PDB file of C-alpha atoms in Angstrom:
ATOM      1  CA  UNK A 248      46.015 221.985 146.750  1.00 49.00           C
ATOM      2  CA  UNK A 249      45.634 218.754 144.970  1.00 56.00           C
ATOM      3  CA  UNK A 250      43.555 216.169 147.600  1.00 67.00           C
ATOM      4  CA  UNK A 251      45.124 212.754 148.439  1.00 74.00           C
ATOM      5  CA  UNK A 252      41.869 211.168 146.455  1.00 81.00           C
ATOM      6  CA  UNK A 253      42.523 213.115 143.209  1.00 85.00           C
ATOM      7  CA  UNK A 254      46.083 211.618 143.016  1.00 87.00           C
ATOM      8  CA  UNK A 255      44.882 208.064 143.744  1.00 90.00           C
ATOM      9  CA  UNK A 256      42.335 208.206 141.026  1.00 91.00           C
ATOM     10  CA  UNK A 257      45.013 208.081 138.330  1.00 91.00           C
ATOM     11  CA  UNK A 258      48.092 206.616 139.830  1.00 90.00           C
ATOM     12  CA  UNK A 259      46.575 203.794 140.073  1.00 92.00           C
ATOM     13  CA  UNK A 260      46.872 203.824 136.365  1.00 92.00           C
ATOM     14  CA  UNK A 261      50.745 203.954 137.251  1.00 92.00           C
ATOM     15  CA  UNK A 262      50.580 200.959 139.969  1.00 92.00           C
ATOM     16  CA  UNK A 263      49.082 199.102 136.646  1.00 93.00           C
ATOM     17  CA  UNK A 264      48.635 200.338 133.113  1.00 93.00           C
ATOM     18  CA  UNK A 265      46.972 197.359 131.871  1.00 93.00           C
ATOM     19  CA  UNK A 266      44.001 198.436 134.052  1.00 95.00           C
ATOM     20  CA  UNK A 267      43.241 201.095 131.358  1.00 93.00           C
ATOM     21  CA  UNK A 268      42.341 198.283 128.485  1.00 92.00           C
ATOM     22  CA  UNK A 269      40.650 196.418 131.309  1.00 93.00           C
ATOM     23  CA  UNK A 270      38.298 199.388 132.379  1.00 93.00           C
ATOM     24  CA  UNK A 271      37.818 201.039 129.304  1.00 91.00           C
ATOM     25  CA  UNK A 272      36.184 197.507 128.154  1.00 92.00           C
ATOM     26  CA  UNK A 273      33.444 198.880 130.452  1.00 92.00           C
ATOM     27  CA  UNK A 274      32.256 201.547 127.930  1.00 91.00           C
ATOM     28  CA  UNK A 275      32.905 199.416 125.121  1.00 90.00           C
ATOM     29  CA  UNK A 276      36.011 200.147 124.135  1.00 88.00           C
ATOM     30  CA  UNK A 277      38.632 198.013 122.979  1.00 89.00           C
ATOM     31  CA  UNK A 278      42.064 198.539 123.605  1.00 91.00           C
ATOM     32  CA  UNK A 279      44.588 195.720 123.444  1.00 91.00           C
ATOM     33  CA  UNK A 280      46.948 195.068 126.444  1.00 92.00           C
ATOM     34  CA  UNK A 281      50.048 196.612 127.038  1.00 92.00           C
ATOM     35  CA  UNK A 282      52.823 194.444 126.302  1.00 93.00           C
ATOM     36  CA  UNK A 283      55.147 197.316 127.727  1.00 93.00           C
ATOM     37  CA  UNK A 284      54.461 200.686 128.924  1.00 92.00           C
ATOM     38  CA  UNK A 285      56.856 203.618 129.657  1.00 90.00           C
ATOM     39  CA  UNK A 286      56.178 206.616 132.310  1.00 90.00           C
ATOM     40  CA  UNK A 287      56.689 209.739 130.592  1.00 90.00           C
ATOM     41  CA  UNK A 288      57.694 212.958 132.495  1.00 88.00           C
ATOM     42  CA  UNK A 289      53.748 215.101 133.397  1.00 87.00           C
ATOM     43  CA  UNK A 290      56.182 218.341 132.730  1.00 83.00           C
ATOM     44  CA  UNK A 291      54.025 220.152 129.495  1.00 75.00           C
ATOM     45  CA  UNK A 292      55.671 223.637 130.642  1.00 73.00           C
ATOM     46  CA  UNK A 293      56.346 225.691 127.789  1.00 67.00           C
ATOM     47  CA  UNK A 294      59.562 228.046 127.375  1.00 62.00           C
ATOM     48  CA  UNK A 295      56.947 230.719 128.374  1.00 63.00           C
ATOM     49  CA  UNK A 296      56.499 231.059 132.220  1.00 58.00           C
ATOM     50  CA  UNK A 297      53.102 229.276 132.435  1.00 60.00           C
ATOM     51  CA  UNK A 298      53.408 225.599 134.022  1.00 65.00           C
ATOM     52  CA  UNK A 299      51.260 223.033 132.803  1.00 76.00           C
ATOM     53  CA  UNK A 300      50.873 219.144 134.085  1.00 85.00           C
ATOM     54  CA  UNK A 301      49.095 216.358 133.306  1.00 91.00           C
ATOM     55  CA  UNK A 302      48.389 214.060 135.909  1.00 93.00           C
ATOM     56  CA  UNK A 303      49.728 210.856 134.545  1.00 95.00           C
ATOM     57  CA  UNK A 304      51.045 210.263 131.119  1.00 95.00           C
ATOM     58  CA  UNK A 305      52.051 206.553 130.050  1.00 95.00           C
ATOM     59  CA  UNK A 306      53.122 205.636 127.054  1.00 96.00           C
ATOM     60  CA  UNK A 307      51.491 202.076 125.731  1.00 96.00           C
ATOM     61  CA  UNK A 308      53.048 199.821 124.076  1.00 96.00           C
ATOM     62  CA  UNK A 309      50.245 197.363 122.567  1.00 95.00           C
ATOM     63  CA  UNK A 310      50.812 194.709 119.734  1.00 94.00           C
ATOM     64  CA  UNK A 311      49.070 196.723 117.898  1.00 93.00           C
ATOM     65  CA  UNK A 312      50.738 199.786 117.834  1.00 95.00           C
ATOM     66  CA  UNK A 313      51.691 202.433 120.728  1.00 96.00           C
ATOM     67  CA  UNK A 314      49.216 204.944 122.104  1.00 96.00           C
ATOM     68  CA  UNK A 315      49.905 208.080 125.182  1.00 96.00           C
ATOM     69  CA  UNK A 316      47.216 207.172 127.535  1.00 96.00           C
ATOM     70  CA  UNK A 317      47.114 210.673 129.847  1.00 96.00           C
ATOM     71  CA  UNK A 318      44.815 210.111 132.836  1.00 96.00           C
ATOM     72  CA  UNK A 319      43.220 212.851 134.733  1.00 96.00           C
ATOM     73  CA  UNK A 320      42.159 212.926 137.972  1.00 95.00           C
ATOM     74  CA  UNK A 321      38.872 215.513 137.980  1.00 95.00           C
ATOM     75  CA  UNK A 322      36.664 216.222 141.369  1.00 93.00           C
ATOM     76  CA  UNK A 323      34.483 218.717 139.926  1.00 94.00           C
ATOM     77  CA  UNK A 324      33.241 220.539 136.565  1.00 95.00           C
ATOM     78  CA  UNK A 325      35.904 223.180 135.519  1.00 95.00           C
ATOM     79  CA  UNK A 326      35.265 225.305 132.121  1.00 92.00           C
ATOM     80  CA  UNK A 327      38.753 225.966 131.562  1.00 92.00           C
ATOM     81  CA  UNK A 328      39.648 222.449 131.472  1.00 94.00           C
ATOM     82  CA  UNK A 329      38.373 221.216 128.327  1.00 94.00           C
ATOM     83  CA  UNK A 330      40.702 223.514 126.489  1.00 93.00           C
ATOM     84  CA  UNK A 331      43.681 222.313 128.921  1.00 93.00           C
ATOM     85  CA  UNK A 332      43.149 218.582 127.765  1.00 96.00           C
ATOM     86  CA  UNK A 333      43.106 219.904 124.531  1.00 95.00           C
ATOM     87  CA  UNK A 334      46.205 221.146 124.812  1.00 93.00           C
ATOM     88  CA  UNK A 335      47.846 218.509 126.447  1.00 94.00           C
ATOM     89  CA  UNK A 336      46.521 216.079 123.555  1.00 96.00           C
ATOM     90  CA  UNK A 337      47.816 218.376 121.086  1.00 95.00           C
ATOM     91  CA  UNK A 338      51.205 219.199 123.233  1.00 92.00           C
ATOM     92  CA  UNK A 339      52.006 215.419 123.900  1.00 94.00           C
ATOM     93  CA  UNK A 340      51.308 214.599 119.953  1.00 96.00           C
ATOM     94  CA  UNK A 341      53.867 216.989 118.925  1.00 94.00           C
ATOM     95  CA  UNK A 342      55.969 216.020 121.607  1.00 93.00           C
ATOM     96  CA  UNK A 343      55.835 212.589 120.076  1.00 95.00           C
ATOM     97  CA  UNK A 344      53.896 211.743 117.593  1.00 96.00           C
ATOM     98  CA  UNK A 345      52.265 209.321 119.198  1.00 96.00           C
ATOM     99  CA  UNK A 346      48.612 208.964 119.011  1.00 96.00           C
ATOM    100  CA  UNK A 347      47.427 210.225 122.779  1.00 97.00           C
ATOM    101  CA  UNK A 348      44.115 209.101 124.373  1.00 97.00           C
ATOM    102  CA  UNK A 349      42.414 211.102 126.912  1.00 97.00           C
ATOM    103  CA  UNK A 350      40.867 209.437 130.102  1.00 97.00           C
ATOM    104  CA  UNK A 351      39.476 211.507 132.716  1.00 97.00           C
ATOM    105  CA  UNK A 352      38.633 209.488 136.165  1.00 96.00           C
ATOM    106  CA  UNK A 353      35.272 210.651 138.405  1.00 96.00           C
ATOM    107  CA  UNK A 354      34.038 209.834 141.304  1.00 94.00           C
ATOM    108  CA  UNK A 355      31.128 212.107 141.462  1.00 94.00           C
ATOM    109  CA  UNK A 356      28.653 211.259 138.981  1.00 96.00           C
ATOM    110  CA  UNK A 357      28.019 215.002 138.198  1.00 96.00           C
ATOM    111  CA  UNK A 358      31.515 215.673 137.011  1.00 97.00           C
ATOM    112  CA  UNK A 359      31.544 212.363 134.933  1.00 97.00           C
ATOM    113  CA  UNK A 360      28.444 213.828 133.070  1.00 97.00           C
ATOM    114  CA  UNK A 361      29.974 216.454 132.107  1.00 97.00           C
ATOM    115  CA  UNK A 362      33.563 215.351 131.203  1.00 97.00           C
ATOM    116  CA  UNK A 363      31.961 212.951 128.751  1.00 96.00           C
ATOM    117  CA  UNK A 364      30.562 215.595 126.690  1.00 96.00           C
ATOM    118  CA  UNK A 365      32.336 216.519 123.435  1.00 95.00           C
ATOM    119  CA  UNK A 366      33.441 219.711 122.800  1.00 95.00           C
ATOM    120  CA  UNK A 367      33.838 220.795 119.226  1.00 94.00           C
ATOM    121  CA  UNK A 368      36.725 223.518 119.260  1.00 91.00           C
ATOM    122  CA  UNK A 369      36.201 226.560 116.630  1.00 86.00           C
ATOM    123  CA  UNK A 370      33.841 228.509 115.068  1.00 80.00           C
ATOM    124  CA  UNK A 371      29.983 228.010 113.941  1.00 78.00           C
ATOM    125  CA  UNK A 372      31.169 227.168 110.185  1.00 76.00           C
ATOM    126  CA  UNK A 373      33.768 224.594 110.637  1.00 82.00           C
ATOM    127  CA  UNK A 374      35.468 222.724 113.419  1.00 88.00           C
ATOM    128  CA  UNK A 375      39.341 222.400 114.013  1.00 89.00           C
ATOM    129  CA  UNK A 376      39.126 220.552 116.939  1.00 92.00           C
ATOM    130  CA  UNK A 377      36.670 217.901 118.767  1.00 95.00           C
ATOM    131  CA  UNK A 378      37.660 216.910 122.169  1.00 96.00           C
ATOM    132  CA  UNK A 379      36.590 213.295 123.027  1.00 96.00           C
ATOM    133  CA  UNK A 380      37.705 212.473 126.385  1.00 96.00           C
ATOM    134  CA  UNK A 381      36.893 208.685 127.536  1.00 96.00           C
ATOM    135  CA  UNK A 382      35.130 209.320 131.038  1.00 97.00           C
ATOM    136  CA  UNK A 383      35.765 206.560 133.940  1.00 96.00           C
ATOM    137  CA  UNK A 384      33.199 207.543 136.643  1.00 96.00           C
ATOM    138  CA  UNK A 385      31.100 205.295 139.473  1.00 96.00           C
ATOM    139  CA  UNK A 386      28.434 204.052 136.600  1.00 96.00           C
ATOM    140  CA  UNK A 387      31.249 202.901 134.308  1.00 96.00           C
ATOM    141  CA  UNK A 388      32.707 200.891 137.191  1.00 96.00           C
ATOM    142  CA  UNK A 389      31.191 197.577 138.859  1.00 95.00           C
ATOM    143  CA  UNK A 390      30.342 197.086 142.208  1.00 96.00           C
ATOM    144  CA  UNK A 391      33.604 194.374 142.938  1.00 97.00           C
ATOM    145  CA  UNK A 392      32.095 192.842 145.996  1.00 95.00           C
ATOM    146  CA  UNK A 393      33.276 189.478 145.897  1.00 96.00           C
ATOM    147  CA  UNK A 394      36.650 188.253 147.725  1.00 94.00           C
ATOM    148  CA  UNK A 395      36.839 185.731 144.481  1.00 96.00           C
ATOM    149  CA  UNK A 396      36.168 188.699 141.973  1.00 97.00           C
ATOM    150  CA  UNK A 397      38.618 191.483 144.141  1.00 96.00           C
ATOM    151  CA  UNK A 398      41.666 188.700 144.547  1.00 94.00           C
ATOM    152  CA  UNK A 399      41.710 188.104 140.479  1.00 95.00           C
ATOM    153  CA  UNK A 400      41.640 192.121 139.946  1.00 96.00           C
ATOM    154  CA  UNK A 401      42.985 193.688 142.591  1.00 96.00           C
ATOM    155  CA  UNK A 402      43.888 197.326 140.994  1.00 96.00           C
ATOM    156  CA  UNK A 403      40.313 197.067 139.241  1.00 97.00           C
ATOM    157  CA  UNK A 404      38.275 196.594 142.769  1.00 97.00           C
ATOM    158  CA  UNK A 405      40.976 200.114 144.394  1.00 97.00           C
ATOM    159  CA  UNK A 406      39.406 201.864 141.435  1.00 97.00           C
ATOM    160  CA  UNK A 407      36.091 200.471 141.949  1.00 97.00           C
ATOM    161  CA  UNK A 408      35.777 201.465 145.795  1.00 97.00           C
ATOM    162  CA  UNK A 409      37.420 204.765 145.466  1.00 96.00           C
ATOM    163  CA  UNK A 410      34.721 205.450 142.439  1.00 97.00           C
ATOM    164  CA  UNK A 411      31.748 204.197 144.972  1.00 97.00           C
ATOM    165  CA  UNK A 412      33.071 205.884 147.592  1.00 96.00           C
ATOM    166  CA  UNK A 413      29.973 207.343 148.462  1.00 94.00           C
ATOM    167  CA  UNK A 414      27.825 204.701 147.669  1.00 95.00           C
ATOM    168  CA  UNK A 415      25.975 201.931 149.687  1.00 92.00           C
ATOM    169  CA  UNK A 416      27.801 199.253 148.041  1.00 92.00           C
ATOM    170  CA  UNK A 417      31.296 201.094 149.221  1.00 95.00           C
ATOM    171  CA  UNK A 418      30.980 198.598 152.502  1.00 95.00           C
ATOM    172  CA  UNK A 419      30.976 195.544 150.396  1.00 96.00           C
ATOM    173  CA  UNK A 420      33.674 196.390 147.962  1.00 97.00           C
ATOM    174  CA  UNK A 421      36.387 197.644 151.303  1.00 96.00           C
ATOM    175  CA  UNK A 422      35.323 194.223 152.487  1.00 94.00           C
ATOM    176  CA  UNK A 423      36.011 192.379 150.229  1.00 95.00           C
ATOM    177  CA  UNK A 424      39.173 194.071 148.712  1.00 95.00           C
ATOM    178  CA  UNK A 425      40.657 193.527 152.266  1.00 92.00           C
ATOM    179  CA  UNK A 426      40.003 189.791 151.723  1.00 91.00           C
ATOM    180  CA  UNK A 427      41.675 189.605 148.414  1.00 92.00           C
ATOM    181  CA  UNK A 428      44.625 191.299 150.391  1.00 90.00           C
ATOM    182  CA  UNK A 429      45.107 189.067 153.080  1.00 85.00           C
ATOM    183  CA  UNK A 430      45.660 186.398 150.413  1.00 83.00           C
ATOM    184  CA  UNK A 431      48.602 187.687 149.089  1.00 80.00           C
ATOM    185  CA  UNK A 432      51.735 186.007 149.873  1.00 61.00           C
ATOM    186  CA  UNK A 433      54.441 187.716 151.780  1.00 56.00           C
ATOM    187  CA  UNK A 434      56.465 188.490 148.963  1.00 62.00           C
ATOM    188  CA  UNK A 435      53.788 190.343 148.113  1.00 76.00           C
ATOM    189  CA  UNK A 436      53.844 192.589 150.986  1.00 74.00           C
ATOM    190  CA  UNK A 437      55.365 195.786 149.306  1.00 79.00           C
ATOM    191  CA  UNK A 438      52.814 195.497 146.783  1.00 86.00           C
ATOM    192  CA  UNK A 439      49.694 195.225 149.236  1.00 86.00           C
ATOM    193  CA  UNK A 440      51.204 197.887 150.864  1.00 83.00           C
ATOM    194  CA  UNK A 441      51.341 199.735 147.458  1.00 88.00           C
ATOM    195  CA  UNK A 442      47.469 198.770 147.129  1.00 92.00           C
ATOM    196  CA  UNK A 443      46.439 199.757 151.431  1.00 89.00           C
ATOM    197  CA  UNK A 444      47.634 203.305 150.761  1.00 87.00           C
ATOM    198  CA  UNK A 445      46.252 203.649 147.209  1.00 92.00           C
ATOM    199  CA  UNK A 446      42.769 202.577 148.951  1.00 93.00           C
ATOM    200  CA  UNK A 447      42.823 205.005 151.633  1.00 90.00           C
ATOM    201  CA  UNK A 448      43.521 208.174 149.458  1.00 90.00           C
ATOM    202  CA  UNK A 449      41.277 207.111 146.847  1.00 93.00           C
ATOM    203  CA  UNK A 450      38.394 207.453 150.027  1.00 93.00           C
ATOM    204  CA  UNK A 451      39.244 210.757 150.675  1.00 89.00           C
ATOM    205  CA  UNK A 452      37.282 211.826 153.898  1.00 87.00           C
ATOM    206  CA  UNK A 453      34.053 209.331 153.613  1.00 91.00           C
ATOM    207  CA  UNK A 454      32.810 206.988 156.367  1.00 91.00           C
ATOM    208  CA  UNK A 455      34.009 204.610 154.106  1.00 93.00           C
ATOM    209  CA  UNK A 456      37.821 205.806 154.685  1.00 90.00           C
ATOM    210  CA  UNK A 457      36.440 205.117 158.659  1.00 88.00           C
ATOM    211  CA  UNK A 458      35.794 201.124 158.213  1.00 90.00           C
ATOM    212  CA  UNK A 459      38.717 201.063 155.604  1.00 90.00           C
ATOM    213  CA  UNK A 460      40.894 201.833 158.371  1.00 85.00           C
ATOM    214  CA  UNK A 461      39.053 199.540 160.927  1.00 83.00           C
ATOM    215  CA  UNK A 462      40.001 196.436 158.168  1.00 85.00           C
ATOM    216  CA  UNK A 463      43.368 197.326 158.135  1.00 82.00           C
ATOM    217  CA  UNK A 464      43.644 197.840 161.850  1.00 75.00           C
ATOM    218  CA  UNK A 465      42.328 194.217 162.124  1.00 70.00           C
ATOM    219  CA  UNK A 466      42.124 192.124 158.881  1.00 61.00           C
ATOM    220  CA  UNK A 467      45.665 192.798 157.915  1.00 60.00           C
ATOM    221  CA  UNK A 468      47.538 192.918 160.938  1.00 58.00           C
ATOM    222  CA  UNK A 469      50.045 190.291 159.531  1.00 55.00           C
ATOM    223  CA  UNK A 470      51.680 192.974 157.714  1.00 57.00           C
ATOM    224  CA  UNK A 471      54.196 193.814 159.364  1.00 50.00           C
ATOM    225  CA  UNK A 472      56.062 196.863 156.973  1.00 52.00           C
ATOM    226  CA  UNK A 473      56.769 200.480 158.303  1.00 54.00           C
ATOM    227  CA  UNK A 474      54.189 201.680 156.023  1.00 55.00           C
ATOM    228  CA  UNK A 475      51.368 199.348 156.982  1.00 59.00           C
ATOM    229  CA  UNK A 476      51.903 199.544 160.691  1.00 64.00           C
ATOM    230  CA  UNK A 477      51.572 203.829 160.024  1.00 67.00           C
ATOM    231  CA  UNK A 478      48.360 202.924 158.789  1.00 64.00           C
ATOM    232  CA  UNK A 479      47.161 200.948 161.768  1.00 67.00           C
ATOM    233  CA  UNK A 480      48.645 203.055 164.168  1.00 72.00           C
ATOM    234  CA  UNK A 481      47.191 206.735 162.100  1.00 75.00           C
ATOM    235  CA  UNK A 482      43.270 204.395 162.022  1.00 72.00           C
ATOM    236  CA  UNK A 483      43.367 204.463 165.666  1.00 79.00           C
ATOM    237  CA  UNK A 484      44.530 207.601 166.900  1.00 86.00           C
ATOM    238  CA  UNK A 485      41.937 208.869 164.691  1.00 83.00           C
ATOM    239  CA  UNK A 486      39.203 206.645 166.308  1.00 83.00           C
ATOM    240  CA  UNK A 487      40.556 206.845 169.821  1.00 89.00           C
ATOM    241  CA  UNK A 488      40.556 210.904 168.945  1.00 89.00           C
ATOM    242  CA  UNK A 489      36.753 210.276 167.896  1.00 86.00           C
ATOM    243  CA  UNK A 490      35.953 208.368 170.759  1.00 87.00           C
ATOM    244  CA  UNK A 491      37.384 210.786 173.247  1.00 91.00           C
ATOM    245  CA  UNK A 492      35.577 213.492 171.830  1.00 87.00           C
ATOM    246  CA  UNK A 493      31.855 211.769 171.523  1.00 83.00           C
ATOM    247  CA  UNK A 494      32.367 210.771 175.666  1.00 86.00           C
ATOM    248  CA  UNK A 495      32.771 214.626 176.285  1.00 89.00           C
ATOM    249  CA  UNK A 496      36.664 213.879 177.063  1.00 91.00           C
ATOM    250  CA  UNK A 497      38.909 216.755 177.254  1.00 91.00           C
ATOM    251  CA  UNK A 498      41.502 216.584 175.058  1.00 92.00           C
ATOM    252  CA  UNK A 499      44.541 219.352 175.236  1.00 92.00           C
ATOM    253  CA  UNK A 500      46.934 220.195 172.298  1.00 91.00           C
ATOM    254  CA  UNK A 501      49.790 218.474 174.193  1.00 91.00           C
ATOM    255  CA  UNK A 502      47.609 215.450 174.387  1.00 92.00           C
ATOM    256  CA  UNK A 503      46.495 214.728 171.113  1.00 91.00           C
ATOM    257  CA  UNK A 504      49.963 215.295 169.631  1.00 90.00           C
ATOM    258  CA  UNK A 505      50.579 212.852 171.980  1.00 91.00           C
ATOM    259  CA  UNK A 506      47.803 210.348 170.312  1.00 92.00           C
ATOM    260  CA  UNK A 507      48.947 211.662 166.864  1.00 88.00           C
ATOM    261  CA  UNK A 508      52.739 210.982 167.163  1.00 87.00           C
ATOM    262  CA  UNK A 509      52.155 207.668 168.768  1.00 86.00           C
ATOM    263  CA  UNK A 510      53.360 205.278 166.035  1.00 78.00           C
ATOM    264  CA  UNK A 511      52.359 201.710 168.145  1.00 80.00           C
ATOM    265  CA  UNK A 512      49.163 200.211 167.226  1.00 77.00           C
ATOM    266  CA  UNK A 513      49.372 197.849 170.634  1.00 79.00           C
ATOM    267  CA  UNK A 514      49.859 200.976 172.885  1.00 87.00           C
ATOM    268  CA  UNK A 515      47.163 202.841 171.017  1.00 86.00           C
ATOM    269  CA  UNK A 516      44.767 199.883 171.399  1.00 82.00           C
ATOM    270  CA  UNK A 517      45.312 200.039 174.933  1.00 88.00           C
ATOM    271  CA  UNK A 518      44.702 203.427 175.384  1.00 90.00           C
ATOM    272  CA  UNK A 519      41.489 203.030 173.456  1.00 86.00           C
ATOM    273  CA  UNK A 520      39.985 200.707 176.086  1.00 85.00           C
ATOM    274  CA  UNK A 521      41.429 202.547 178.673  1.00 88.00           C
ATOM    275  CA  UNK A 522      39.075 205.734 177.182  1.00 88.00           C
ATOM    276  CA  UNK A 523      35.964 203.163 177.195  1.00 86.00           C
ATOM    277  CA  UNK A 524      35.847 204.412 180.630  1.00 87.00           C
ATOM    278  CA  UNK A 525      37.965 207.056 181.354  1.00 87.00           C
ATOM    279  CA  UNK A 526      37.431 210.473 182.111  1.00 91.00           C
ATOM    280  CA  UNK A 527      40.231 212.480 181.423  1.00 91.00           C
ATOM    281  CA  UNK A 528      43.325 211.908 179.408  1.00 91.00           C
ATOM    282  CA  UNK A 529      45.433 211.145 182.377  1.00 91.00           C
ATOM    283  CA  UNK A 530      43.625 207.966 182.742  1.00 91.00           C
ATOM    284  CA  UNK A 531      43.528 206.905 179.019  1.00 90.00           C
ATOM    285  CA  UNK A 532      47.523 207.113 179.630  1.00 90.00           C
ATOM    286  CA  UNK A 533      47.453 205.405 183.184  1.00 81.00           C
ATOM    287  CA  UNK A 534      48.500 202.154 182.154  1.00 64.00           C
ATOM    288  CA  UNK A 535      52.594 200.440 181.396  1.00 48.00           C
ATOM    289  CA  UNK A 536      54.306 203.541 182.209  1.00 45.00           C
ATOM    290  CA  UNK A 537      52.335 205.832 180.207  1.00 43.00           C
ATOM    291  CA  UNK A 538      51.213 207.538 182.822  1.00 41.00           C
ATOM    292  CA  UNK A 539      50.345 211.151 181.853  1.00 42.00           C
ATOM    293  CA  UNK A 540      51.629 213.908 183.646  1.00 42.00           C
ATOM    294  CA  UNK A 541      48.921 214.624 185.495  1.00 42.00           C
ATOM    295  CA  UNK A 542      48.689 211.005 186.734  1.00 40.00           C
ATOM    296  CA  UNK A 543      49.347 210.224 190.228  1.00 38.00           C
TER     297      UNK A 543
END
């Protein structure tokens, strides 16, 4: 089952393909802007019944020429993979002929190790076939952790916290991406949005994903779309489920569907004080109406 994380670490690449020439200046690379870019179909099935997918292939248009970029999303060190991206490259080049680039995004800096190495395809005597994947991974990525720095690259600091996930700087980065949200304009709401959910996958299940949700519970409570208010309101079930359980708080099946299927922010923040104190469910709901059913 492919994690919410793996899919954030390349469609971000989607949200904005000129953040490929931007990063890949980071291991000193040059490629040259996109002045367009089209999304190609991930389909690389053959006629045979074997189903193969990349996980995003765009096709960049540059003033210098046009390249495939495909972007993989890889969590861990996989020996059959090197001959899949081989494939792809050679399956999206016949496809057509266009030259394809390879970039393979990490956020463990095991797996970026060993994604980076080449791998020479045929026998002893001669080579056919060297695979040289460009490897995005947390030491390829700076720590964004200025509001200044996060407003004037926004799709660059989502790649940069989901990369440093797991590192101390993580904190800093969430901070100060949230910042850089709150100045967009409210035109700009769909694409924040965009940005909020792209964050939160990219986290996967870190502490950091914890205060990510806190910010947007708080720092960007302006928003006011359908999607940004499910974020709010899924941050604090989730804490008011945590807090529950740390007080020793019995929690039944009925009740924390109850918590989970609760789509208000404002009633769930009131229910969260309420369990400050409270020692059973029925008096977390005790308050406007929502009683629970074993209130009196």
């Amino acid at each position: 089952m492919v994690s919410s994380s793996h899919e954030a670490l390349h469609r971000i690449f989607q949200q904005d393909p000129g953040l490929f020439a931007r990063a890949a200046r980071h291991l000193g690379v040059a490629f040259p802007p996109p002045v367009s870019t089209v999304e190609l179909s991930t389909d690389l099935t053959e006629t045979q019944p074997l189903e193969r997918r990349v996980d995003t292939l765009l096709q960049m248009n540059t003033e210098d020429g046009s390249f495939l970029l495909a972007v993989e999303s890889q969590g861990r060190p996989a020996p059959d993979k090197p001959a899949s991206w081989a494939y792809y490259l050679s399956y999206v080049y016949a496809k057509y002929r266009i030259p394809p680039v390879l970039l393979v995004v990490c956020a463990d800096r095991g797996t970026a190790e060993w994604a980076a190495r080449q791998v020479d395809i045929g026998p002893r005597q001669w080579c056919s076939l060297s695979l040289r994947p460009l490897v995005l991974g947390p030491d390829d990525v700076p720590v964004i952790d200025s509001p200044d720095d996060a407003a004037r690259d926004i799709p660059l600091t989502v790649l940069s916290a989901a990369l440093h996930r797991r590192d101390p700087g993580a904190d800093a980065i969430l901070n100060a991406l949230a910042k850089a949200l709150k100045g967009l304009s409210a035109d700009d709401e769909n694409t924040a949005t965009t940005f909020i959910e792209l964050t939160e996958q990219g986290l996967g299940a870190t502490q950091a994903a914890e205060l990510w949700r806190h910010l947007m519970a708080v720092d960007l409570s302006f928003f006011q779309s359908q999607t940004a208010q499910q974020l709010r309101a899924e941050g604090r079930a989730k804490d008011l489920l945590l807090l529950l359980g740390h007080r020793g708080v019995e929690v039944s099946e009925e009740d924390r569907e109850r918590i989970v299927g609760c789509g208000d922010p404002d009633v769930l923040g009131l229910w969260f004080s309420n369990a400050l104190t409270a020692t059973s469910t029925a008096e977390v709901f005790a308050s406007d109406g929502e009683a629970g059913p074993d209130a009196g």
